[in-house]
CSV table of C-alpha atoms in Angstrom, one decimal:
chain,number,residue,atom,x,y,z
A,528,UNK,CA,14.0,14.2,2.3
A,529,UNK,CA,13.1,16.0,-1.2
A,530,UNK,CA,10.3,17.3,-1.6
A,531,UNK,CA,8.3,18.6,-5.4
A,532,UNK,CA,5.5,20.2,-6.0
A,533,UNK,CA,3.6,19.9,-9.2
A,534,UNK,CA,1.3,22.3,-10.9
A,535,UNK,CA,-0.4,25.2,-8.7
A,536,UNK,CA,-4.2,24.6,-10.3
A,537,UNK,CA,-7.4,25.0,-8.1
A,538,UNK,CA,-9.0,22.2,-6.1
A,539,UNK,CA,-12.1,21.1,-6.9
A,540,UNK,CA,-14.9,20.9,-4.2
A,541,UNK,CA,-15.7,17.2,-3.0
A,542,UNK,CA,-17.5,14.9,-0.6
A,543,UNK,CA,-15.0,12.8,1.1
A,544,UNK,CA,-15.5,9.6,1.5
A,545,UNK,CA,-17.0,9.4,5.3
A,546,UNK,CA,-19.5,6.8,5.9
A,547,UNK,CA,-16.9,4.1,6.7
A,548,UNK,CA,-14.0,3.4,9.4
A,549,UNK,CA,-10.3,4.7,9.3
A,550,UNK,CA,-9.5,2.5,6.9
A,551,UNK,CA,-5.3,1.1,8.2
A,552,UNK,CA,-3.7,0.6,5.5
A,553,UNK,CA,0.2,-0.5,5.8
A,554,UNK,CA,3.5,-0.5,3.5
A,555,UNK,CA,7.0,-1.1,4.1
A,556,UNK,CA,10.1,-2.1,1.9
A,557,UNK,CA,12.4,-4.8,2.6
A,558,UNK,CA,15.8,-6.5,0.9
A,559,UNK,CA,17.9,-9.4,1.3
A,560,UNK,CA,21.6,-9.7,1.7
A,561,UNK,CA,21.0,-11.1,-1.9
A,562,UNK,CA,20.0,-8.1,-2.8
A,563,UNK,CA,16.2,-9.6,-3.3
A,564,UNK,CA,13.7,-6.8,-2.6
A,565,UNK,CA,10.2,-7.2,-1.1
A,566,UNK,CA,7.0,-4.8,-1.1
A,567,UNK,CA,4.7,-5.3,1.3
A,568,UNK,CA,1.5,-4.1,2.1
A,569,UNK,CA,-2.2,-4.4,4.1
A,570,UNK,CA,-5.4,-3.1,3.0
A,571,UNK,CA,-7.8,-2.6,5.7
A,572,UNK,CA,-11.3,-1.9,5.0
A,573,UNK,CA,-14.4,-1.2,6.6
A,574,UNK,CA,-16.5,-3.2,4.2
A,575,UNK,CA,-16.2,-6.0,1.4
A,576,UNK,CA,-13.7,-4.6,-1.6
A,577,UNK,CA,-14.6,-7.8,-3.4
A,578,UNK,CA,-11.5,-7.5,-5.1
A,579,UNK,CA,-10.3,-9.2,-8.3
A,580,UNK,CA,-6.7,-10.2,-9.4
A,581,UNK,CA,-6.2,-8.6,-12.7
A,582,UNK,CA,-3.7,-9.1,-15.3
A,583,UNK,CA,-3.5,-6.1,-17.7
A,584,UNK,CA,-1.5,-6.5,-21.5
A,585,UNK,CA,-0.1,-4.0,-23.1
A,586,UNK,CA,-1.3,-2.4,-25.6
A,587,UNK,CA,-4.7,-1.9,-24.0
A,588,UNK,CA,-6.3,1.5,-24.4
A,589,UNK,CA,-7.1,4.3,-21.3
A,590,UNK,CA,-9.2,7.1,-21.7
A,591,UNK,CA,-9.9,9.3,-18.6
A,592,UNK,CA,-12.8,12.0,-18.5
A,593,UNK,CA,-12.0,15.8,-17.2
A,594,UNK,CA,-14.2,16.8,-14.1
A,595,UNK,CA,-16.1,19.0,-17.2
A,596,UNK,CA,-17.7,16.0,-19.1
A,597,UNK,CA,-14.8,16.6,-21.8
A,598,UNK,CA,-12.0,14.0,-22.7
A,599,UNK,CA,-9.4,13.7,-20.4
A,600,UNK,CA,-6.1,11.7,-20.8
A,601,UNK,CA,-5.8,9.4,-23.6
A,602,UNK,CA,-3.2,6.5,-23.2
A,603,UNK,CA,-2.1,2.9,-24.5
A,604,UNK,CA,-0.2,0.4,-22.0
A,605,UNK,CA,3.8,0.6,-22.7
A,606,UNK,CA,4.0,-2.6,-20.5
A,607,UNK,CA,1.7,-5.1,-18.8
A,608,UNK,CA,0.9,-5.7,-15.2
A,609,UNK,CA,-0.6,-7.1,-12.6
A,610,UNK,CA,-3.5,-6.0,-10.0
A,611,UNK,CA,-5.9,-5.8,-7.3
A,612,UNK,CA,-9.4,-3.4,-7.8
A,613,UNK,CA,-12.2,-3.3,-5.5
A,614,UNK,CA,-15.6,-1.9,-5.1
A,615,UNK,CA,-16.3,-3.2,-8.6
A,616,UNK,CA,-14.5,-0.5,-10.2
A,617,UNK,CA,-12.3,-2.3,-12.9
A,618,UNK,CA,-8.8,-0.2,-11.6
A,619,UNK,CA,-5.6,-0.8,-9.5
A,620,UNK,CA,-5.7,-0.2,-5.8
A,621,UNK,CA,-2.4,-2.3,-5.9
A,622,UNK,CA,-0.3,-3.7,-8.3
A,623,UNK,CA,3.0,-4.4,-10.0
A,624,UNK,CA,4.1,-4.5,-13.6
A,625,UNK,CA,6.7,-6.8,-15.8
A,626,UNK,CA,9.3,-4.4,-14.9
A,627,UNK,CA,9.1,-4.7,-11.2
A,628,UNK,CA,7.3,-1.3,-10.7
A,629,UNK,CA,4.8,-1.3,-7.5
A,630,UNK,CA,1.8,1.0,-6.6
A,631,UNK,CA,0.1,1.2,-3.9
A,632,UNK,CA,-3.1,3.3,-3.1
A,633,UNK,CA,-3.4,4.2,0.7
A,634,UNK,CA,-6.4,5.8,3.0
A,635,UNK,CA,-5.5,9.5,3.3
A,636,UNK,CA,-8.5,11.4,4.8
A,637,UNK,CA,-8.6,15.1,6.4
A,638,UNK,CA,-5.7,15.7,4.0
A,639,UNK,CA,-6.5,14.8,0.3
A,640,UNK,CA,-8.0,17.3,-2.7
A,641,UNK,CA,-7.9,16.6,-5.7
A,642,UNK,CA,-6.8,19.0,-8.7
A,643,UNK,CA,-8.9,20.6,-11.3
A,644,UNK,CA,-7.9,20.4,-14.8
A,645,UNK,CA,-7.2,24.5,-16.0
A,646,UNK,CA,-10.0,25.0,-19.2
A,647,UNK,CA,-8.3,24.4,-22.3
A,648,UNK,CA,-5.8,21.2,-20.4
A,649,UNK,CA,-8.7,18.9,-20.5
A,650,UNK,CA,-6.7,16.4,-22.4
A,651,UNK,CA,-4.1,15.7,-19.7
A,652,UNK,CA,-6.7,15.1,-16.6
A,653,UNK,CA,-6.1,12.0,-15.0
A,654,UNK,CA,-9.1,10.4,-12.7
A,655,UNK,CA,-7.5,9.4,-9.5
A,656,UNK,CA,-9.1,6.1,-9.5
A,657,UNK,CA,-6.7,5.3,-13.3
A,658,UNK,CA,-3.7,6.9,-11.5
A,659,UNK,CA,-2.4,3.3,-10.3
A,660,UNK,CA,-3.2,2.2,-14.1
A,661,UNK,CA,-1.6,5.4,-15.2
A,662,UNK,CA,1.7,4.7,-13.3
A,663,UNK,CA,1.7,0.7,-14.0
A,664,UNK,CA,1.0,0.4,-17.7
A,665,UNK,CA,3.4,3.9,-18.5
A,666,UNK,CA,6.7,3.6,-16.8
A,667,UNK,CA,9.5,1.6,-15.6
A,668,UNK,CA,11.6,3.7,-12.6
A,669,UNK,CA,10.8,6.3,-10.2
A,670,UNK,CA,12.2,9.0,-12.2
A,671,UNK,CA,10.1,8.0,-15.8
A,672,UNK,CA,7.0,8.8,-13.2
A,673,UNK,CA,8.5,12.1,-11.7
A,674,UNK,CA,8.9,13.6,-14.7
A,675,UNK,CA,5.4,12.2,-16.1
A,676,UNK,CA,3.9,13.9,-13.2
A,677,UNK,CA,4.9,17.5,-14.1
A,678,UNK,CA,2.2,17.5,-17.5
A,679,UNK,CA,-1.1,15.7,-15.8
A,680,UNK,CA,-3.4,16.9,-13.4
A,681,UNK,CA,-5.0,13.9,-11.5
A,682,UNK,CA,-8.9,15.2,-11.1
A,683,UNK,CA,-12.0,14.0,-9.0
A,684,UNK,CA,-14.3,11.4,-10.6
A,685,UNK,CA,-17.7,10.7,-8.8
A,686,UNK,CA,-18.6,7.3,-9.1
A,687,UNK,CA,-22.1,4.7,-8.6
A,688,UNK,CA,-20.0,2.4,-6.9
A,689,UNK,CA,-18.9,5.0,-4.0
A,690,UNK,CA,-22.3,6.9,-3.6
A,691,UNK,CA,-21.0,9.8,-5.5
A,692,UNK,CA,-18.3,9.8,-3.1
A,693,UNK,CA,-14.6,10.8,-3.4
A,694,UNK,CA,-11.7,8.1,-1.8
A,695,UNK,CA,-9.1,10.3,-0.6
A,696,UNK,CA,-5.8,8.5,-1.2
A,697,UNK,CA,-2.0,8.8,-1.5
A,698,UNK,CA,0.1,6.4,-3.1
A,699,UNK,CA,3.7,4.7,-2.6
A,700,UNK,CA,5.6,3.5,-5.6
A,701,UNK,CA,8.6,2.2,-5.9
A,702,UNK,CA,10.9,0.7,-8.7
A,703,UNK,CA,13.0,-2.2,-9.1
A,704,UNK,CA,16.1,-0.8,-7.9
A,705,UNK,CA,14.1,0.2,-4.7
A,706,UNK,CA,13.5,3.3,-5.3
A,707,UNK,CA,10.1,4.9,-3.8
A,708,UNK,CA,8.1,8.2,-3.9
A,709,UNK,CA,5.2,8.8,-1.9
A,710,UNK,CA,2.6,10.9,-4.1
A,711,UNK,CA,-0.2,13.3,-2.5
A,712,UNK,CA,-2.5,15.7,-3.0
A,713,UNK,CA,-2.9,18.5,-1.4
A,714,UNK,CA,-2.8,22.5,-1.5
A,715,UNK,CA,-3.1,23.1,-5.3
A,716,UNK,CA,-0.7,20.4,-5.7
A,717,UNK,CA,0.7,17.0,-6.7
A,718,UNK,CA,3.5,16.3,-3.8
A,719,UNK,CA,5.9,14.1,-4.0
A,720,UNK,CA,8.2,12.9,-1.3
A,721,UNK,CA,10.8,10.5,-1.1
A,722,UNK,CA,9.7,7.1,0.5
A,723,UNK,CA,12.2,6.0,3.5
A,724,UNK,CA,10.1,2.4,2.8
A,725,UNK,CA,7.3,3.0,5.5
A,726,UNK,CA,3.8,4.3,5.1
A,727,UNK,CA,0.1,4.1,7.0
A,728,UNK,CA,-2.3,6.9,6.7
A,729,UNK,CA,-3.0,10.6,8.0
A,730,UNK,CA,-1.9,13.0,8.5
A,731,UNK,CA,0.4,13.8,5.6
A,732,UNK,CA,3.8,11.8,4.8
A,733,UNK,CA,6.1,14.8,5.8
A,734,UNK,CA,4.1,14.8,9.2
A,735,UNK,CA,5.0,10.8,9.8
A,736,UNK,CA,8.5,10.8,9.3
A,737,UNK,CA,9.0,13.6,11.4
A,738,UNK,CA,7.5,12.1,14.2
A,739,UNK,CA,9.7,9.5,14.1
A,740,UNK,CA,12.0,11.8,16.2
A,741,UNK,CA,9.8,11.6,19.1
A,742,UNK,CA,11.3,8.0,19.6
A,743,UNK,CA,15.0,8.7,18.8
A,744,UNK,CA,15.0,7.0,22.4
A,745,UNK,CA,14.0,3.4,21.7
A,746,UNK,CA,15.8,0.2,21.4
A,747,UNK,CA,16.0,-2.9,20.1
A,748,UNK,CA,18.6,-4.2,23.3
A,749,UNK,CA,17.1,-5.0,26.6
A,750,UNK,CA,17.8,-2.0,28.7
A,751,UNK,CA,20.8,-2.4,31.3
A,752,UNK,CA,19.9,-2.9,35.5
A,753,UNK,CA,20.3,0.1,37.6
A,754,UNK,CA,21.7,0.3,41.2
A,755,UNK,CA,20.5,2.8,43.6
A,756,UNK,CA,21.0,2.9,47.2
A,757,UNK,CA,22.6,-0.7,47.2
A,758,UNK,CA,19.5,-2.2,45.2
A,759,UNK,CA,19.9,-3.8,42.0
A,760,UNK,CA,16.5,-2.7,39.5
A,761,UNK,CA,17.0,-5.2,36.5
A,762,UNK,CA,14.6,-4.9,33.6
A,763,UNK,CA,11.2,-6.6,33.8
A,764,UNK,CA,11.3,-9.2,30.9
A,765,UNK,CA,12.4,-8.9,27.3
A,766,UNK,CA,12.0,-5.7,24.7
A,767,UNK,CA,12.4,-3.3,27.8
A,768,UNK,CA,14.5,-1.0,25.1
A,769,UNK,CA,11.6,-0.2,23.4
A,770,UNK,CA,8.6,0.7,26.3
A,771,UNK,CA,7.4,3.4,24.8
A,772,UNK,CA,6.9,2.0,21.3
A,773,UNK,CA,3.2,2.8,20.3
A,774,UNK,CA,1.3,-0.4,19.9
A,775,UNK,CA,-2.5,1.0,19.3
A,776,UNK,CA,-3.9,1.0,15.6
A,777,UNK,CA,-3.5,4.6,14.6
A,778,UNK,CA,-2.1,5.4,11.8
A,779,UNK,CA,1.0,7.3,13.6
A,780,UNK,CA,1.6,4.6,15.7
A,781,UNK,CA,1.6,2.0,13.0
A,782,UNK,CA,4.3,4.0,11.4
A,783,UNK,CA,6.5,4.5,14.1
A,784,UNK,CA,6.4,0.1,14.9
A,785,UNK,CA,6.7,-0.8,11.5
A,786,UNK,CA,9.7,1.6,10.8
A,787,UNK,CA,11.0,0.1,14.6
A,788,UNK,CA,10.7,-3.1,13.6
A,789,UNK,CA,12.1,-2.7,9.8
A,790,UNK,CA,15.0,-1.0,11.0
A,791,UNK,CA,15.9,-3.9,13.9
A,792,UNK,CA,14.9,-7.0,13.0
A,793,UNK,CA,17.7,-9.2,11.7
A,794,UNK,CA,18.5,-9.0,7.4
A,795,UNK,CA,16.8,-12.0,5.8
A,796,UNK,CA,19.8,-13.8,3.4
A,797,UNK,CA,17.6,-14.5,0.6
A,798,UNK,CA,13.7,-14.3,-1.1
A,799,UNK,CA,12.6,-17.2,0.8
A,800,UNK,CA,13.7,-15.6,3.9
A,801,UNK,CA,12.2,-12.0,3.1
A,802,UNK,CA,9.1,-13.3,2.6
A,803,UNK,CA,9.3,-15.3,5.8
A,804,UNK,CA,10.3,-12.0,7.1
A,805,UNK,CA,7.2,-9.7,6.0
A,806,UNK,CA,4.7,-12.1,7.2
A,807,UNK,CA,6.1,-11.9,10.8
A,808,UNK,CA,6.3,-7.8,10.7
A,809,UNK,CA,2.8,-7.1,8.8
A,810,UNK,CA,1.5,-9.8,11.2
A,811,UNK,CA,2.0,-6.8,14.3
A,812,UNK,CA,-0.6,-4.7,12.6
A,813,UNK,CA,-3.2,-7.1,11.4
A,814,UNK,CA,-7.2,-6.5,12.1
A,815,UNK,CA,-8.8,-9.0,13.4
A,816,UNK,CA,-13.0,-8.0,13.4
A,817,UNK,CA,-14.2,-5.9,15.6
A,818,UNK,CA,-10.4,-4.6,17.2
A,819,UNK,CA,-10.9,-1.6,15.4
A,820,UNK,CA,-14.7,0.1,14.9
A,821,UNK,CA,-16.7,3.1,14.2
A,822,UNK,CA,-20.4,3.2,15.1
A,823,UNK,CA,-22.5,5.6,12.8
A,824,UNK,CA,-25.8,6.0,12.7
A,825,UNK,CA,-26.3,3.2,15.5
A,826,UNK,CA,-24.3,0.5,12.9
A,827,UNK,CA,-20.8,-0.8,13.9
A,828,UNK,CA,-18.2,-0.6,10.9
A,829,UNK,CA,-15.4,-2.5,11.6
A,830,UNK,CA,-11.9,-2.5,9.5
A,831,UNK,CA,-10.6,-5.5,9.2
A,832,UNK,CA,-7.2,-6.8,7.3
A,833,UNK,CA,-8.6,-7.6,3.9
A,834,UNK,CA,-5.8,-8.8,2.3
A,835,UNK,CA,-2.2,-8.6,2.2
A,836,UNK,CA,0.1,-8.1,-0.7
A,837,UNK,CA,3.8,-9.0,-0.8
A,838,UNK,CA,5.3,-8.4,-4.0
A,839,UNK,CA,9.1,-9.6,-5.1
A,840,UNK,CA,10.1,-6.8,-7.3
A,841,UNK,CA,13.2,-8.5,-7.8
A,842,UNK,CA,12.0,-11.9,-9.5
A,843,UNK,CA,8.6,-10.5,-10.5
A,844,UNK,CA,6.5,-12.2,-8.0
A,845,UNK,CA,3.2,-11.9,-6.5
A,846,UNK,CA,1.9,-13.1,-3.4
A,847,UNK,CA,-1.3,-12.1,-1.4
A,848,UNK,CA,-3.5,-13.7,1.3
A,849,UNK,CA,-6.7,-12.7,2.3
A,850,UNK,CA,-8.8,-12.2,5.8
A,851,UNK,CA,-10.2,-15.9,5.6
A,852,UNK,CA,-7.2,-17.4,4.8
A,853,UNK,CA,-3.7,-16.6,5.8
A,854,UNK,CA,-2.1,-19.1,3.4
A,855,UNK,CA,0.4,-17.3,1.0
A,856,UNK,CA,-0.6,-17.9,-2.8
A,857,UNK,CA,1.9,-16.8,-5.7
A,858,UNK,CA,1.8,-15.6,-8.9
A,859,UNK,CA,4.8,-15.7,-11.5
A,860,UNK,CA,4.5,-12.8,-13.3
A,861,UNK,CA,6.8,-14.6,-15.9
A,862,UNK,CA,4.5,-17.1,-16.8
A,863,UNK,CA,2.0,-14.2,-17.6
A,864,UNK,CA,1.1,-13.3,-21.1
A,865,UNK,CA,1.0,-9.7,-21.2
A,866,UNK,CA,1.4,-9.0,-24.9
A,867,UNK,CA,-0.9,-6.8,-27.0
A,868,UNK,CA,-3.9,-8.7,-27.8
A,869,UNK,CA,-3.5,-11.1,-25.2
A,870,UNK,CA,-7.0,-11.9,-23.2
A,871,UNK,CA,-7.1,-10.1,-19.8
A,872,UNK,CA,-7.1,-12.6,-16.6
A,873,UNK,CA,-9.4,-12.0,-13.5
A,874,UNK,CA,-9.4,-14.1,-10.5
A,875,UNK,CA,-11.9,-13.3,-7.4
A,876,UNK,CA,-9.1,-12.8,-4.0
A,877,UNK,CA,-10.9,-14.5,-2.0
A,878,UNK,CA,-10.8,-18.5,-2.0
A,879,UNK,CA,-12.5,-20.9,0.6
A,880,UNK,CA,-9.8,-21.4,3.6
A,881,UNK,CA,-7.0,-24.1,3.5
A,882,UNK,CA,-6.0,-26.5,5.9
A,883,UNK,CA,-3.6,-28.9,5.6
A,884,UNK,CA,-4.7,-32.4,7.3
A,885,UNK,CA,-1.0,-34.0,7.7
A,886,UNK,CA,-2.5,-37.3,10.0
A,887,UNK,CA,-1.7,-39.9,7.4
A,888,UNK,CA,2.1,-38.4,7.3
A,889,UNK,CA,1.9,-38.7,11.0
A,890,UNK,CA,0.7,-42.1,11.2
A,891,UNK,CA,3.6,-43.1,9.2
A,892,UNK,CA,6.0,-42.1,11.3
A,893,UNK,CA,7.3,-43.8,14.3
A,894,UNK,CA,8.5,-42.3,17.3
């Protein structure tokens, strides 16, 4: 696994963002023996987001401030996209552009600071909370952002919405070949790692995927019987290859299943499939109320699976489904208008549940 590091610059002082739950965020990469590829990924919360699907045109005009009050990084969109924000704050926590290029923004707490901008490099400080808009509206591969990366420094910005608070976070991007980076920020730096197409939460990414070691051990094949002293010990039920496989919330145990079950399950031949696919892995690490809680201050906080994103980078497809109801929605990106000028679209996520009553098709069968 590569590893850069970007731009040695102090780290400004912050209040983390504490007052809420861990916050289990999940991502993993899928593809199809038809080459279809498939990004999919849970945001977890400990309160409402209230977020808003977003489409963003190009041509539309950025302008960061430096943690000094001056003007920060100036930008207009390349291309357009489209995405997710949350906690009123008009900017991508997740999102995807015309060109197949996916962010993601991730929990990362006990591990994130952010840079500070060097006086007289005002101009190229990034807010973290535009870095998703940054990355989606600037660039079409992995390698456009790496390089990018080496002349911005992506700054602090305290905002209402938050209580003044900071949102530590780390972010996976990938392109439409497949290609992923996970970006952090830590120790002076902008790090970037190469994505192996799994990520949760803390600690750090380099941390994660070298604990995968610790289960070299498992398997997806039922283990073999063993004989000792004339008796026979079979295995007790199905999946005893993989006891051991941690099944708790955590953020390390969510990575090692998810990167278990991505690696075993059985290829999906084609979108349709894939999609059919996610649903059934993401479904292993989904937050029902109250599974998952913090009690502070004598109130219970309680993360829950907001929503869940799968996006085809392939055909340029977005689906998502929410807490309240786990029916898949879709967007065609192709059917977007994302040219300069065009009017900016914004659609509340979450929709009154569905049900579909299929009596009268029943009563017109016959048996």
């Amino acid at each position: 696994m590569k590893k850069y590091c970007l731009g040695l610059f102090a780290v400004a002082s912050m209040q983390l963002f504490t007052s809420l739950p861990g916050h289990a965020c999940t991502d993993f990469r899928l593809k199809a023996q038809d080459g279809t590829l498939l990004i999919t990924r849970s945001m977890e919360f400990g309160q409402d987001l209230k977020s808003n699907l977003r489409s963003s045109p190009r041509g539309r005009q950025f302008s960061s401030m430096a943690p000094n009050g001056k003007p920060g990084l100036n930008w207009k969109a390349k291309y357009g996209y489209l995405y997710l924000d949350g906690f009123g704050v008009n900017a991508s926590f997740d999102g995807m552009n015309e060109h197949g290029l996916s962010f993601e923004y991730l929990y990362l707490p006990g591990e994130t600071q952010y840079q500070s901008a060097p006086e007289g490099k005002e101009a190229q400080a990034l807010s973290y909370f535009m870095f998703g808009d940054w990355v989606l509206s600037n660039f079409k591969t992995i390698d456009e952002v790496k390089q990018a990366l080496l002349g911005i420094y992506v700054v602090q910005q305290l905002l209402p919405q938050l209580g003044e608070a900071i949102l530590p976070a780390h972010a996976s991007i990938y392109d439409a070949s497949g290609k992923g980076i996970v970006v952090e920020f830590y120790n002076n730096q902008i790090n970037v790692d190469e994505n192996i197409g799994i990520m949760t939460n803390s600690p750090k990414y380099n941390w994660q995927v070298t604990n995968l070691r610790n289960y070299l051990n498992l398997s997806a094949t039922n283990a073999n019987p063993i004989t000792q002293n004339g008796i026979t010990y079979p295995a007790t039920g199905q999946g005893s290859g993989a006891i051991g496989l941690p099944g708790d919330a955590s953020p390390p145990s969510r990575f090692v299943k998810t990167a278990f079950m991505v690696h075993n399950v059985d290829p999906a031949n084609n979108s349709t499939d894939l999609l059919n696919l996610a649903q059934h892995i993401i479904n292993n690490v989904d937050l029902p109320a109250g599974y998952v809680r913090a009690i502070e201050n004598g109130k219970t906080l309680s993360d829950t699976t907001e929503w869940v994103v799968f996006k085809d980078i392939s055909h340029k497809i977005f689906y998502y489904r929410t807490y309240n109801d786990m029916t898949l929605r879709s967007i065609d990106m192709a059917k977007i208008d994302f040219s300069e000028g065009a009017t900016p679209l914004k659609m509340p996520l979450v929709m009154p549940p569905y049900v579909m009553d299929v009596t009268g098709q029943l009563l017109k069968t016959k048996g």
